Amino acid sequence: MKNFKDRVAIVTGAGSGIGAAIAIELAARGAHVVAADIDLASAVGTVTKISATLGNARACQVDVADAPSVEQMVAFVVETFGGLHLAVNNAGIGGPSETTANYPLDDWQKIIDVNLNGVFYGLKYEIAAMQESGGGAIVNMSSILGTVGWENACAYVSTKHALVGLTRTAAMEYAGHNIRINAVGPAFIDTPLLTKNLDTETIEQLAALHPIGRLGTPEEVSALTCFLLSDNASFITGSYHLVDGGYTTK
Ligand code: NAP
């Protein structure tokens, strides 16, 4: 189903996990994709996978916590493919496990810079480029932790809640400009962000928190994200959509 044919897309954090899955699905469905990541080699890895299936993609290095870097990323997309129609502000980081009173100030600032400021910078420059391109659709990657808490993760939880408010506000502002903006809230997904520092027993405990009884996959998050980016979601904006195996039913 090539329903993104001739659309230009950007995905941040596209070198790994959820972002890589989204970049690959968008390209498979016909979009011209810029895969952006702080680690250029990993973004190139995603582009290589896309090229192997005859998709059209280019890699771009970006630090989403740095506004000029994000502005240059959007300029690169427009120069390379002639416009911008779809964007996924997905790059994000976890952070140390620590109570709020003991949370290190520098970690708090870094997580706010990447997870929240990074999405604001994305919106700021992507919206301007989309207006020049006649409109578009944006997904911001929140989390189930955009609606519930998680002990010892005050910075991460704060950013993911804030993204929901940012999404709703920007969506109201640009609904009349043919730009839809939504947020996605995954539960625990089997990616390096989650699994690189956890032992098997802890991962099994996390899986058991989901009524479906397992972690989600990056492809399951991509399926929802790509639906929200597609014309099938033409009446959906400013909303926050969970892909959580039933986690928040409890
Ligand atoms: P991941 O596998 O670690 O991928 C995230 C990618 O973003 C990595 O390639 C990372 O590069 C990159 N990145 C980090 N900081 C960046 C920056 N400043 N600028 C540009 N790129 C940067 O993580 P993931 O699990 O796919 O997570 C993607 C998004 O989903 C995040 O926003 C995360 O909060 C959200 N999410 C994940 C889960 C989950 O359980 N996995 C659940 C809910 C929401 P490095 O590896 O070099 O740092």
Short mmCIF file of N, CA, C and O in Angstrom, two decimals, residues 85-201:
data_model
loop_
_atom_site.label_atom_id
_atom_site.label_comp_id
_atom_site.label_asym_id
_atom_site.label_seq_id
_atom_site.Cartn_x
_atom_site.Cartn_y
_atom_site.Cartn_z
N HIS A 85 6.28 17.01 4.29
CA HIS A 85 4.87 16.72 4.51
C HIS A 85 4.60 15.93 5.79
O HIS A 85 3.50 16.02 6.35
N LEU A 86 5.55 15.10 6.22
CA LEU A 86 5.34 14.21 7.36
C LEU A 86 6.54 14.31 8.30
O LEU A 86 7.68 14.33 7.83
N ALA A 87 6.28 14.34 9.62
CA ALA A 87 7.39 14.39 10.57
C ALA A 87 7.04 13.58 11.81
O ALA A 87 5.91 13.60 12.28
N VAL A 88 8.05 12.88 12.31
CA VAL A 88 7.90 12.13 13.56
C VAL A 88 9.01 12.57 14.50
O VAL A 88 10.20 12.31 14.26
N ASN A 89 8.62 13.28 15.56
CA ASN A 89 9.56 13.74 16.57
C ASN A 89 9.68 12.65 17.62
O ASN A 89 8.94 12.61 18.60
N ASN A 90 10.62 11.74 17.35
CA ASN A 90 10.69 10.47 18.09
C ASN A 90 11.91 10.36 19.01
O ASN A 90 11.86 9.64 19.99
N ALA A 91 13.00 11.08 18.70
CA ALA A 91 14.23 10.90 19.49
C ALA A 91 13.96 11.17 20.96
O ALA A 91 13.27 12.12 21.32
N GLY A 92 14.49 10.29 21.80
CA GLY A 92 14.29 10.48 23.24
C GLY A 92 15.29 9.65 24.01
O GLY A 92 15.88 8.69 23.49
N ILE A 93 15.47 10.03 25.28
CA ILE A 93 16.40 9.30 26.15
C ILE A 93 15.71 8.98 27.47
O ILE A 93 14.68 9.59 27.81
N GLY A 94 16.29 8.03 28.21
CA GLY A 94 15.70 7.61 29.49
C GLY A 94 16.22 8.45 30.63
O GLY A 94 15.66 9.49 30.96
N GLY A 95 17.31 8.02 31.23
CA GLY A 95 17.85 8.77 32.37
C GLY A 95 18.04 7.86 33.55
O GLY A 95 17.59 6.70 33.54
N PRO A 96 18.69 8.36 34.59
CA PRO A 96 18.97 7.52 35.76
C PRO A 96 17.70 7.21 36.54
O PRO A 96 16.70 7.91 36.42
N SER A 97 17.75 6.13 37.31
CA SER A 97 16.64 5.75 38.18
C SER A 97 16.92 6.33 39.55
O SER A 97 17.83 5.88 40.26
N GLU A 98 16.15 7.38 39.92
CA GLU A 98 16.43 8.07 41.19
C GLU A 98 15.18 8.80 41.66
O GLU A 98 14.39 9.26 40.84
N THR A 99 15.01 8.87 42.96
CA THR A 99 13.85 9.59 43.50
C THR A 99 13.95 11.08 43.17
O THR A 99 15.03 11.61 42.89
N THR A 100 12.80 11.74 43.26
CA THR A 100 12.74 13.15 42.82
C THR A 100 13.70 14.03 43.63
O THR A 100 14.44 14.83 43.06
N ALA A 101 13.73 13.87 44.95
CA ALA A 101 14.59 14.73 45.77
C ALA A 101 16.07 14.49 45.50
O ALA A 101 16.90 15.38 45.73
N ASN A 102 16.37 13.30 45.02
CA ASN A 102 17.78 12.97 44.75
C ASN A 102 18.14 13.03 43.27
O ASN A 102 19.25 12.65 42.88
N TYR A 103 17.20 13.48 42.44
CA TYR A 103 17.45 13.43 40.99
C TYR A 103 18.56 14.42 40.63
O TYR A 103 18.49 15.61 40.97
N PRO A 104 19.61 13.98 39.92
CA PRO A 104 20.72 14.89 39.60
C PRO A 104 20.27 16.03 38.68
O PRO A 104 19.57 15.81 37.69
N LEU A 105 20.70 17.24 39.00
CA LEU A 105 20.27 18.42 38.24
C LEU A 105 20.69 18.33 36.78
O LEU A 105 19.93 18.70 35.88
N ASP A 106 21.91 17.82 36.52
CA ASP A 106 22.36 17.79 35.12
C ASP A 106 21.58 16.77 34.30
O ASP A 106 21.28 17.00 33.12
N ASP A 107 21.18 15.64 34.93
CA ASP A 107 20.36 14.67 34.20
C ASP A 107 18.97 15.24 33.93
O ASP A 107 18.40 15.03 32.85
N TRP A 108 18.40 15.93 34.92
CA TRP A 108 17.09 16.57 34.72
C TRP A 108 17.15 17.48 33.50
O TRP A 108 16.32 17.40 32.59
N GLN A 109 18.19 18.33 33.46
CA GLN A 109 18.29 19.31 32.36
C GLN A 109 18.47 18.60 31.02
O GLN A 109 17.86 18.98 30.01
N LYS A 110 19.29 17.56 31.00
CA LYS A 110 19.55 16.86 29.73
C LYS A 110 18.28 16.21 29.18
O LYS A 110 18.00 16.27 27.97
N ILE A 111 17.50 15.60 30.07
CA ILE A 111 16.28 14.92 29.61
C ILE A 111 15.25 15.95 29.12
O ILE A 111 14.59 15.74 28.10
N ILE A 112 15.14 17.07 29.83
CA ILE A 112 14.25 18.14 29.34
C ILE A 112 14.73 18.63 27.97
O ILE A 112 13.94 18.84 27.05
N ASP A 113 16.03 18.81 27.83
CA ASP A 113 16.60 19.33 26.57
C ASP A 113 16.28 18.40 25.39
O ASP A 113 15.91 18.85 24.31
N VAL A 114 16.47 17.10 25.58
CA VAL A 114 16.27 16.16 24.46
C VAL A 114 14.77 15.87 24.27
O VAL A 114 14.22 16.02 23.17
N ASN A 115 14.10 15.44 25.32
CA ASN A 115 12.74 14.89 25.17
C ASN A 115 11.67 15.96 24.98
O ASN A 115 10.66 15.70 24.33
N LEU A 116 11.87 17.13 25.58
CA LEU A 116 10.85 18.18 25.46
C LEU A 116 11.30 19.31 24.53
O LEU A 116 10.64 19.59 23.53
N ASN A 117 12.43 19.92 24.85
CA ASN A 117 12.90 21.00 23.97
C ASN A 117 13.11 20.48 22.55
O ASN A 117 12.82 21.17 21.57
N GLY A 118 13.61 19.24 22.43
CA GLY A 118 13.85 18.67 21.11
C GLY A 118 12.58 18.58 20.27
O GLY A 118 12.61 18.84 19.06
N VAL A 119 11.47 18.26 20.90
CA VAL A 119 10.20 18.18 20.16
C VAL A 119 9.70 19.59 19.81
O VAL A 119 9.21 19.83 18.70
N PHE A 120 9.87 20.53 20.75
CA PHE A 120 9.48 21.91 20.44
C PHE A 120 10.28 22.45 19.24
O PHE A 120 9.71 23.03 18.31
N TYR A 121 11.60 22.22 19.24
CA TYR A 121 12.41 22.69 18.11
C TYR A 121 11.94 22.02 16.81
O TYR A 121 11.85 22.66 15.76
N GLY A 122 11.63 20.73 16.89
CA GLY A 122 11.13 20.02 15.72
C GLY A 122 9.88 20.68 15.19
O GLY A 122 9.78 21.04 14.00
N LEU A 123 8.90 20.89 16.07
CA LEU A 123 7.64 21.51 15.64
C LEU A 123 7.90 22.88 15.03
O LEU A 123 7.34 23.22 13.98
N LYS A 124 8.74 23.66 15.69
CA LYS A 124 8.99 25.05 15.24
C LYS A 124 9.43 25.10 13.78
O LYS A 124 8.89 25.88 12.99
N TYR A 125 10.36 24.24 13.42
CA TYR A 125 10.91 24.31 12.06
C TYR A 125 10.12 23.43 11.08
O TYR A 125 10.00 23.78 9.90
N GLU A 126 9.57 22.32 11.55
CA GLU A 126 8.80 21.45 10.65
C GLU A 126 7.51 22.16 10.21
O GLU A 126 7.11 22.07 9.03
N ILE A 127 6.83 22.81 11.15
CA ILE A 127 5.56 23.47 10.80
C ILE A 127 5.79 24.53 9.72
O ILE A 127 5.03 24.63 8.75
N ALA A 128 6.86 25.31 9.89
CA ALA A 128 7.16 26.35 8.89
C ALA A 128 7.38 25.72 7.52
O ALA A 128 6.87 26.21 6.50
N ALA A 129 8.13 24.60 7.48
CA ALA A 129 8.40 23.95 6.19
C ALA A 129 7.13 23.33 5.62
O ALA A 129 6.91 23.35 4.40
N MET A 130 6.28 22.79 6.47
CA MET A 130 5.02 22.19 5.99
C MET A 130 4.08 23.25 5.43
O MET A 130 3.36 23.00 4.46
N GLN A 131 4.08 24.42 6.05
CA GLN A 131 3.22 25.49 5.51
C GLN A 131 3.66 25.86 4.09
O GLN A 131 2.82 26.10 3.23
N GLU A 132 4.96 25.84 3.85
CA GLU A 132 5.48 26.11 2.50
C GLU A 132 5.12 24.99 1.53
O GLU A 132 5.07 25.19 0.32
N SER A 133 4.86 23.78 2.08
CA SER A 133 4.59 22.60 1.25
C SER A 133 3.10 22.32 1.11
O SER A 133 2.71 21.28 0.56
N GLY A 134 2.25 23.19 1.68
CA GLY A 134 0.80 23.03 1.54
C GLY A 134 0.14 22.23 2.65
O GLY A 134 -1.06 21.93 2.58
N GLY A 135 0.89 21.85 3.69
CA GLY A 135 0.29 21.14 4.83
C GLY A 135 1.01 19.85 5.11
O GLY A 135 1.98 19.49 4.43
N GLY A 136 0.54 19.13 6.14
CA GLY A 136 1.19 17.89 6.49
C GLY A 136 0.65 17.30 7.77
O GLY A 136 -0.42 17.69 8.25
N ALA A 137 1.40 16.34 8.31
CA ALA A 137 0.99 15.67 9.56
C ALA A 137 2.25 15.36 10.38
O ALA A 137 3.29 15.01 9.83
N ILE A 138 2.09 15.50 11.71
CA ILE A 138 3.21 15.32 12.63
C ILE A 138 2.77 14.38 13.74
O ILE A 138 1.63 14.47 14.22
N VAL A 139 3.67 13.49 14.16
CA VAL A 139 3.45 12.68 15.37
C VAL A 139 4.61 12.94 16.34
O VAL A 139 5.78 12.88 15.95
N ASN A 140 4.26 13.24 17.58
CA ASN A 140 5.25 13.39 18.65
C ASN A 140 5.24 12.13 19.51
O ASN A 140 4.16 11.67 19.92
N MET A 141 6.42 11.57 19.78
CA MET A 141 6.49 10.31 20.52
C MET A 141 6.48 10.57 22.02
O MET A 141 7.49 10.94 22.61
N SER A 142 5.30 10.37 22.62
CA SER A 142 5.20 10.45 24.09
C SER A 142 5.41 9.04 24.63
O SER A 142 6.35 8.33 24.24
N SER A 143 4.52 8.60 25.51
CA SER A 143 4.69 7.31 26.21
C SER A 143 3.41 7.09 27.02
O SER A 143 2.64 8.03 27.23
N ILE A 144 3.22 5.88 27.53
CA ILE A 144 2.20 5.73 28.57
C ILE A 144 2.53 6.65 29.74
O ILE A 144 1.64 7.07 30.48
N LEU A 145 3.82 6.98 29.88
CA LEU A 145 4.23 7.87 30.97
C LEU A 145 3.93 9.32 30.63
O LEU A 145 4.37 10.24 31.32
N GLY A 146 3.12 9.54 29.60
CA GLY A 146 2.48 10.82 29.36
C GLY A 146 1.13 10.90 30.05
O GLY A 146 0.49 11.96 30.06
N THR A 147 0.69 9.79 30.65
CA THR A 147 -0.61 9.83 31.34
C THR A 147 -0.58 9.21 32.72
O THR A 147 -1.46 9.46 33.52
N VAL A 148 0.42 8.38 33.03
CA VAL A 148 0.57 7.82 34.39
C VAL A 148 2.01 8.05 34.84
O VAL A 148 2.89 8.36 34.04
N GLY A 149 2.24 7.89 36.13
CA GLY A 149 3.58 8.09 36.68
C GLY A 149 4.41 6.81 36.68
O GLY A 149 3.91 5.72 36.38
N TRP A 150 5.68 6.95 37.01
CA TRP A 150 6.60 5.81 37.15
C TRP A 150 7.65 6.25 38.16
O TRP A 150 8.32 7.26 37.95
N GLU A 151 7.75 5.51 39.25
CA GLU A 151 8.68 5.91 40.30
C GLU A 151 10.11 6.00 39.80
O GLU A 151 10.54 5.19 38.96
N ASN A 152 10.83 6.97 40.33
CA ASN A 152 12.27 7.15 40.05
C ASN A 152 12.56 7.58 38.61
O ASN A 152 13.63 7.28 38.07
N ALA A 153 11.60 8.25 37.99
CA ALA A 153 11.80 8.72 36.61
C ALA A 153 11.13 10.08 36.43
O ALA A 153 10.44 10.32 35.44
N CYS A 154 11.34 11.00 37.39
CA CYS A 154 10.58 12.25 37.37
C CYS A 154 10.83 13.06 36.09
O CYS A 154 9.90 13.65 35.54
N ALA A 155 12.05 13.07 35.61
CA ALA A 155 12.35 13.89 34.43
C ALA A 155 11.67 13.31 33.19
O ALA A 155 10.99 14.02 32.44
N TYR A 156 11.85 12.01 32.97
CA TYR A 156 11.26 11.36 31.80
C TYR A 156 9.73 11.52 31.81
O TYR A 156 9.11 11.91 30.81
N VAL A 157 9.11 11.22 32.96
CA VAL A 157 7.65 11.30 33.06
C VAL A 157 7.18 12.73 32.83
O VAL A 157 6.18 12.96 32.12
N SER A 158 7.90 13.70 33.36
CA SER A 158 7.51 15.10 33.15
C SER A 158 7.55 15.48 31.68
O SER A 158 6.64 16.15 31.17
N THR A 159 8.60 15.05 30.98
CA THR A 159 8.69 15.41 29.56
C THR A 159 7.57 14.75 28.76
O THR A 159 7.00 15.37 27.86
N LYS A 160 7.26 13.50 29.07
CA LYS A 160 6.26 12.79 28.26
C LYS A 160 4.85 13.33 28.51
O LYS A 160 4.01 13.34 27.61
N HIS A 161 4.58 13.79 29.76
CA HIS A 161 3.31 14.50 30.01
C HIS A 161 3.29 15.83 29.25
O HIS A 161 2.28 16.19 28.65
N ALA A 162 4.39 16.57 29.32
CA ALA A 162 4.43 17.89 28.67
C ALA A 162 4.21 17.79 27.17
O ALA A 162 3.57 18.66 26.56
N LEU A 163 4.71 16.72 26.57
CA LEU A 163 4.54 16.56 25.11
C LEU A 163 3.07 16.48 24.72
O LEU A 163 2.70 16.91 23.62
N VAL A 164 2.24 15.93 25.60
CA VAL A 164 0.81 15.82 25.28
C VAL A 164 0.20 17.23 25.21
O VAL A 164 -0.55 17.56 24.29
N GLY A 165 0.55 18.08 26.17
CA GLY A 165 0.04 19.46 26.15
C GLY A 165 0.58 20.25 24.97
O GLY A 165 -0.16 21.03 24.34
N LEU A 166 1.84 20.06 24.68
CA LEU A 166 2.45 20.74 23.53
C LEU A 166 1.75 20.31 22.23
O LEU A 166 1.44 21.14 21.37
N THR A 167 1.48 19.03 22.13
CA THR A 167 0.81 18.49 20.93
C THR A 167 -0.57 19.10 20.78
O THR A 167 -0.96 19.54 19.68
N ARG A 168 -1.34 19.13 21.88
CA ARG A 168 -2.72 19.67 21.79
C ARG A 168 -2.70 21.14 21.39
O ARG A 168 -3.51 21.59 20.57
N THR A 169 -1.78 21.90 21.98
CA THR A 169 -1.73 23.35 21.70
C THR A 169 -1.34 23.62 20.25
O THR A 169 -2.00 24.41 19.56
N ALA A 170 -0.28 22.97 19.80
CA ALA A 170 0.15 23.19 18.41
C ALA A 170 -0.92 22.72 17.43
O ALA A 170 -1.15 23.36 16.39
N ALA A 171 -1.60 21.63 17.77
CA ALA A 171 -2.66 21.11 16.88
C ALA A 171 -3.78 22.14 16.72
O ALA A 171 -4.29 22.35 15.61
N MET A 172 -4.16 22.79 17.83
CA MET A 172 -5.20 23.82 17.75
C MET A 172 -4.76 24.96 16.84
O MET A 172 -5.53 25.48 16.03
N GLU A 173 -3.50 25.36 16.99
CA GLU A 173 -2.99 26.51 16.24
C GLU A 173 -2.95 26.26 14.74
O GLU A 173 -3.13 27.20 13.94
N TYR A 174 -2.70 24.99 14.33
CA TYR A 174 -2.44 24.72 12.91
C TYR A 174 -3.50 23.86 12.24
O TYR A 174 -3.34 23.52 11.07
N ALA A 175 -4.59 23.56 12.97
CA ALA A 175 -5.65 22.75 12.36
C ALA A 175 -6.23 23.44 11.13
O ALA A 175 -6.59 22.78 10.15
N GLY A 176 -6.28 24.75 11.18
CA GLY A 176 -6.83 25.50 10.04
C GLY A 176 -5.82 25.73 8.93
O GLY A 176 -6.13 26.36 7.91
N HIS A 177 -4.60 25.21 9.13
CA HIS A 177 -3.55 25.36 8.11
C HIS A 177 -3.21 24.02 7.46
O HIS A 177 -2.11 23.86 6.93
N ASN A 178 -4.13 23.07 7.57
CA ASN A 178 -3.95 21.75 6.95
C ASN A 178 -2.75 21.00 7.53
O ASN A 178 -2.09 20.23 6.84
N ILE A 179 -2.48 21.23 8.83
CA ILE A 179 -1.42 20.46 9.50
C ILE A 179 -2.03 19.79 10.73
O ILE A 179 -2.55 20.47 11.61
N ARG A 180 -1.98 18.46 10.74
CA ARG A 180 -2.49 17.69 11.89
C ARG A 180 -1.31 17.27 12.77
O ARG A 180 -0.25 16.89 12.26
N ILE A 181 -1.52 17.34 14.08
CA ILE A 181 -0.44 17.02 15.02
C ILE A 181 -1.02 16.14 16.14
O ILE A 181 -1.98 16.54 16.81
N ASN A 182 -0.45 14.95 16.31
CA ASN A 182 -0.93 14.01 17.32
C ASN A 182 0.25 13.46 18.12
O ASN A 182 1.41 13.59 17.72
N ALA A 183 -0.07 12.83 19.24
CA ALA A 183 0.95 12.18 20.07
C ALA A 183 0.63 10.70 20.19
O ALA A 183 -0.54 10.30 20.22
N VAL A 184 1.69 9.90 20.28
CA VAL A 184 1.55 8.45 20.46
C VAL A 184 2.16 8.08 21.81
O VAL A 184 3.21 8.60 22.20
N GLY A 185 1.48 7.17 22.52
CA GLY A 185 1.94 6.76 23.84
C GLY A 185 2.18 5.26 23.92
O GLY A 185 1.28 4.49 24.28
N PRO A 186 3.40 4.81 23.60
CA PRO A 186 3.69 3.38 23.73
C PRO A 186 3.89 2.98 25.19
O PRO A 186 4.36 3.77 26.00
N ALA A 187 3.57 1.73 25.48
CA ALA A 187 3.99 1.14 26.76
C ALA A 187 5.42 0.65 26.60
O ALA A 187 6.21 1.26 25.87
N PHE A 188 5.79 -0.42 27.26
CA PHE A 188 7.18 -0.88 27.20
C PHE A 188 7.41 -1.65 25.90
O PHE A 188 6.74 -2.64 25.63
N ILE A 189 8.35 -1.15 25.11
CA ILE A 189 8.60 -1.67 23.77
C ILE A 189 10.01 -2.27 23.74
O ILE A 189 10.94 -1.71 24.33
N ASP A 190 10.14 -3.35 23.04
CA ASP A 190 11.41 -4.08 22.97
C ASP A 190 12.40 -3.34 22.06
O ASP A 190 12.48 -3.61 20.86
N THR A 191 13.10 -2.36 22.63
CA THR A 191 14.11 -1.60 21.90
C THR A 191 15.35 -1.47 22.78
O THR A 191 15.28 -1.68 24.00
N PRO A 192 16.48 -1.01 22.20
CA PRO A 192 17.68 -0.82 23.02
C PRO A 192 17.48 0.15 24.19
O PRO A 192 18.06 -0.04 25.26
N LEU A 193 16.64 1.19 23.99
CA LEU A 193 16.40 2.15 25.09
C LEU A 193 15.94 1.41 26.34
O LEU A 193 16.36 1.73 27.46
N LEU A 194 15.09 0.41 26.17
CA LEU A 194 14.54 -0.32 27.32
C LEU A 194 15.44 -1.45 27.77
O LEU A 194 15.67 -1.64 28.97
N THR A 195 15.96 -2.20 26.83
CA THR A 195 16.57 -3.49 27.19
C THR A 195 18.08 -3.44 27.42
O THR A 195 18.63 -4.38 27.99
N LYS A 196 18.75 -2.35 27.00
CA LYS A 196 20.22 -2.40 27.04
C LYS A 196 20.77 -2.48 28.46
O LYS A 196 21.85 -3.02 28.67
N ASN A 197 20.03 -1.97 29.45
CA ASN A 197 20.57 -1.98 30.82
C ASN A 197 19.79 -2.91 31.76
O ASN A 197 19.98 -2.85 32.98
N LEU A 198 18.90 -3.75 31.21
CA LEU A 198 18.06 -4.58 32.08
C LEU A 198 18.37 -6.06 31.92
O LEU A 198 18.66 -6.53 30.81
N ASP A 199 18.27 -6.81 33.03
CA ASP A 199 18.47 -8.26 32.94
C ASP A 199 17.15 -8.94 32.52
O ASP A 199 16.08 -8.31 32.51
N THR A 200 17.26 -10.21 32.19
CA THR A 200 16.11 -10.95 31.66
C THR A 200 14.95 -10.96 32.66
O THR A 200 13.78 -10.80 32.27
N GLU A 201 15.24 -11.13 33.93
CA GLU A 201 14.17 -11.20 34.93
C GLU A 201 13.39 -9.88 34.99
O GLU A 201 12.15 -9.87 35.04
#
